[in-house]
PDB file of C-alpha atoms in Angstrom:
ATOM      1  CA  MET A1413     108.671  63.541 114.505  1.00 56.00           C
ATOM      2  CA  ALA A1414     108.513  66.648 112.785  1.00 68.00           C
ATOM      3  CA  SER A1415     111.194  68.536 112.188  1.00 78.00           C
ATOM      4  CA  PHE A1416     111.859  72.402 113.299  1.00 80.00           C
ATOM      5  CA  LYS A1417     110.509  74.624 110.550  1.00 84.00           C
ATOM      6  CA  GLU A1418     112.497  78.028 110.317  1.00 89.00           C
ATOM      7  CA  GLN A1419     110.357  80.994 109.770  1.00 89.00           C
ATOM      8  CA  SER A1420     111.071  83.125 106.646  1.00 93.00           C
ATOM      9  CA  PHE A1421     111.633  86.741 106.764  1.00 94.00           C
ATOM     10  CA  GLN A1422     108.110  87.450 105.181  1.00 95.00           C
ATOM     11  CA  GLU A1423     106.419  85.474 108.049  1.00 94.00           C
ATOM     12  CA  ARG A1424     108.266  86.902 110.748  1.00 95.00           C
ATOM     13  CA  ALA A1425     107.389  90.333 109.408  1.00 96.00           C
ATOM     14  CA  ALA A1426     103.684  89.413 109.424  1.00 96.00           C
ATOM     15  CA  LEU A1427     103.728  88.478 112.706  1.00 96.00           C
ATOM     16  CA  ALA A1428     105.397  91.326 114.074  1.00 97.00           C
ATOM     17  CA  ALA A1429     102.844  93.586 112.144  1.00 97.00           C
ATOM     18  CA  LYS A1430     100.057  91.445 113.520  1.00 97.00           C
ATOM     19  CA  ALA A1431     101.708  91.715 117.061  1.00 97.00           C
ATOM     20  CA  LYS A1432     101.565  95.279 116.352  1.00 97.00           C
ATOM     21  CA  GLN A1433      98.393  96.060 115.385  1.00 97.00           C
ATOM     22  CA  ALA A1434      97.111  93.818 118.217  1.00 96.00           C
ATOM     23  CA  ALA A1435      98.818  96.389 120.763  1.00 95.00           C
ATOM     24  CA  LEU A1436      97.169  99.138 119.079  1.00 94.00           C
ATOM     25  CA  ASP A1437      93.870  97.653 119.045  1.00 93.00           C
ATOM     26  CA  LYS A1438      93.941  97.162 122.970  1.00 92.00           C
ATOM     27  CA  LEU A1439      95.290 100.876 123.275  1.00 88.00           C
ATOM     28  CA  ARG A1440      92.113 101.894 121.257  1.00 88.00           C
ATOM     29  CA  ALA A1441      89.847  99.706 122.880  1.00 89.00           C
ATOM     30  CA  LYS A1442      90.749 101.122 126.656  1.00 83.00           C
ATOM     31  CA  PRO A1443      88.177 103.739 127.592  1.00 82.00           C
ATOM     32  CA  PRO A1444      88.942 107.524 127.670  1.00 80.00           C
ATOM     33  CA  VAL A1445      90.277 108.984 131.211  1.00 81.00           C
ATOM     34  CA  ASP A1446      87.481 110.999 133.035  1.00 89.00           C
ATOM     35  CA  GLU A1447      88.353 114.368 133.985  1.00 91.00           C
ATOM     36  CA  ALA A1448      86.613 114.087 137.178  1.00 92.00           C
ATOM     37  CA  VAL A1449      88.633 111.162 138.034  1.00 91.00           C
ATOM     38  CA  VAL A1450      91.701 112.984 137.030  1.00 92.00           C
ATOM     39  CA  ALA A1451      91.096 115.833 139.058  1.00 95.00           C
ATOM     40  CA  GLU A1452      90.349 113.821 142.172  1.00 95.00           C
ATOM     41  CA  ARG A1453      93.720 112.146 141.902  1.00 95.00           C
ATOM     42  CA  LYS A1454      95.524 115.307 141.571  1.00 96.00           C
ATOM     43  CA  ALA A1455      93.569 116.952 144.461  1.00 97.00           C
ATOM     44  CA  ALA A1456      94.281 114.049 146.499  1.00 97.00           C
ATOM     45  CA  GLN A1457      98.192 113.967 145.616  1.00 97.00           C
ATOM     46  CA  GLU A1458      98.438 117.610 146.411  1.00 97.00           C
ATOM     47  CA  ALA A1459      96.666 116.836 149.836  1.00 97.00           C
ATOM     48  CA  ARG A1460      99.458 114.364 150.417  1.00 98.00           C
ATOM     49  CA  GLU A1461     102.056 116.655 149.419  1.00 97.00           C
ATOM     50  CA  ALA A1462     100.943 119.245 151.645  1.00 98.00           C
ATOM     51  CA  ALA A1463     100.485 117.015 154.827  1.00 97.00           C
ATOM     52  CA  GLN A1464     104.031 115.647 153.896  1.00 98.00           C
ATOM     53  CA  ALA A1465     105.310 119.294 153.697  1.00 97.00           C
ATOM     54  CA  LYS A1466     103.578 120.154 156.884  1.00 98.00           C
ATOM     55  CA  ALA A1467     105.153 117.035 158.590  1.00 98.00           C
ATOM     56  CA  ARG A1468     108.671 118.086 157.684  1.00 97.00           C
ATOM     57  CA  ALA A1469     108.121 121.540 158.569  1.00 97.00           C
ATOM     58  CA  GLU A1470     106.954 120.364 162.170  1.00 97.00           C
ATOM     59  CA  LYS A1471     109.872 118.292 162.264  1.00 97.00           C
ATOM     60  CA  GLN A1472     112.495 120.866 161.216  1.00 97.00           C
ATOM     61  CA  ALA A1473     110.814 122.987 164.218  1.00 97.00           C
ATOM     62  CA  ALA A1474     111.274 120.251 166.407  1.00 97.00           C
ATOM     63  CA  ARG A1475     114.876 119.883 165.603  1.00 97.00           C
ATOM     64  CA  GLU A1476     115.547 123.709 165.967  1.00 97.00           C
ATOM     65  CA  GLN A1477     113.749 123.746 169.160  1.00 97.00           C
ATOM     66  CA  VAL A1478     116.131 121.035 170.645  1.00 97.00           C
ATOM     67  CA  ALA A1479     119.231 122.771 168.987  1.00 97.00           C
ATOM     68  CA  ALA A1480     118.025 125.986 170.910  1.00 97.00           C
ATOM     69  CA  GLU A1481     117.447 124.094 174.331  1.00 97.00           C
ATOM     70  CA  LYS A1482     120.854 122.443 174.174  1.00 97.00           C
ATOM     71  CA  LYS A1483     122.472 125.802 172.873  1.00 97.00           C
ATOM     72  CA  ALA A1484     120.635 127.318 176.501  1.00 96.00           C
ATOM     73  CA  ARG A1485     121.690 124.404 178.681  1.00 97.00           C
ATOM     74  CA  ALA A1486     125.143 124.785 177.302  1.00 96.00           C
ATOM     75  CA  GLU A1487     125.496 128.609 178.092  1.00 96.00           C
ATOM     76  CA  GLU A1488     124.091 127.836 181.411  1.00 95.00           C
ATOM     77  CA  ALA A1489     126.738 125.358 181.927  1.00 94.00           C
ATOM     78  CA  ALA A1490     129.407 127.809 181.026  1.00 93.00           C
ATOM     79  CA  ALA A1491     128.019 130.593 183.072  1.00 91.00           C
ATOM     80  CA  ALA A1492     127.744 128.177 186.032  1.00 89.00           C
ATOM     81  CA  ALA A1493     131.468 127.118 185.272  1.00 88.00           C
ATOM     82  CA  ALA A1494     132.452 130.711 185.128  1.00 86.00           C
ATOM     83  CA  GLU A1495     130.515 131.507 188.358  1.00 84.00           C
ATOM     84  CA  ALA A1496     132.263 128.525 190.227  1.00 80.00           C
ATOM     85  CA  ALA A1497     135.580 129.748 188.860  1.00 76.00           C
ATOM     86  CA  LYS A1498     134.939 133.342 190.370  1.00 78.00           C
ATOM     87  CA  VAL A1499     133.940 131.674 193.593  1.00 70.00           C
ATOM     88  CA  TYR A1500     137.126 129.579 194.233  1.00 68.00           C
ATOM     89  CA  VAL A1501     140.119 131.684 193.157  1.00 64.00           C
ATOM     90  CA  PRO A1502     143.312 130.221 194.995  1.00 72.00           C
ATOM     91  CA  LYS A1503     145.081 133.003 196.988  1.00 82.00           C
ATOM     92  CA  MET A1504     148.631 133.169 196.048  1.00 88.00           C
ATOM     93  CA  PRO A1505     150.832 134.170 199.160  1.00 88.00           C
ATOM     94  CA  THR A1506     152.651 137.316 198.686  1.00 92.00           C
ATOM     95  CA  GLU A1507     156.591 137.176 198.976  1.00 94.00           C
ATOM     96  CA  ALA A1508     156.229 138.551 202.625  1.00 95.00           C
ATOM     97  CA  GLU A1509     153.789 135.948 203.548  1.00 94.00           C
ATOM     98  CA  MET A1510     155.977 133.311 202.040  1.00 94.00           C
ATOM     99  CA  LYS A1511     159.310 134.882 203.860  1.00 96.00           C
ATOM    100  CA  ALA A1512     157.096 135.310 207.090  1.00 96.00           C
ATOM    101  CA  ALA A1513     156.214 131.256 206.923  1.00 95.00           C
ATOM    102  CA  ARG A1514     159.661 130.263 206.343  1.00 96.00           C
ATOM    103  CA  ASP A1515     161.393 132.156 208.849  1.00 96.00           C
ATOM    104  CA  ALA A1516     158.454 130.654 211.373  1.00 96.00           C
ATOM    105  CA  ARG A1517     159.413 127.171 210.231  1.00 95.00           C
ATOM    106  CA  TYR A1518     163.182 127.943 210.714  1.00 95.00           C
ATOM    107  CA  ALA A1519     162.546 129.304 214.015  1.00 94.00           C
ATOM    108  CA  ALA A1520     160.398 126.241 214.955  1.00 93.00           C
ATOM    109  CA  ARG A1521     163.075 124.013 213.893  1.00 92.00           C
ATOM    110  CA  LYS A1522     165.885 125.865 215.972  1.00 91.00           C
ATOM    111  CA  ALA A1523     163.873 125.351 218.917  1.00 90.00           C
ATOM    112  CA  ARG A1524     163.211 121.963 218.646  1.00 89.00           C
ATOM    113  CA  ALA A1525     166.781 121.512 218.364  1.00 85.00           C
ATOM    114  CA  GLY A1526     167.686 123.784 221.387  1.00 75.00           C
ATOM    115  CA  LYS A1527     165.442 121.217 223.484  1.00 73.00           C
ATOM    116  CA  ARG A1528     167.597 118.607 223.006  1.00 64.00           C
TER     117      ARG A1528
END
């Protein structure tokens, strides 16, 4: 069995240079980008962005409409509650009415006691 042979610095540097050269060759062999393709991709991206912006605007408008409807319902409910409060206002008896009711109860009590 062969023992492990450690590489020298020169061998490692040569391997690194060879790998770098292979990467550069691969990059240079790549075909140039066609301007028509780039323009088409850019137009497609702008169309997507425009559609997304339109969707965001529609969603925001829907949110604002829901908020306005909710506010209108709350205002209507508040107006209805105020109207209901106006309709039922408990009437507090005046002091004279309270005295007359008290006197009537007193007279009724005395009348019942007199029948015995």
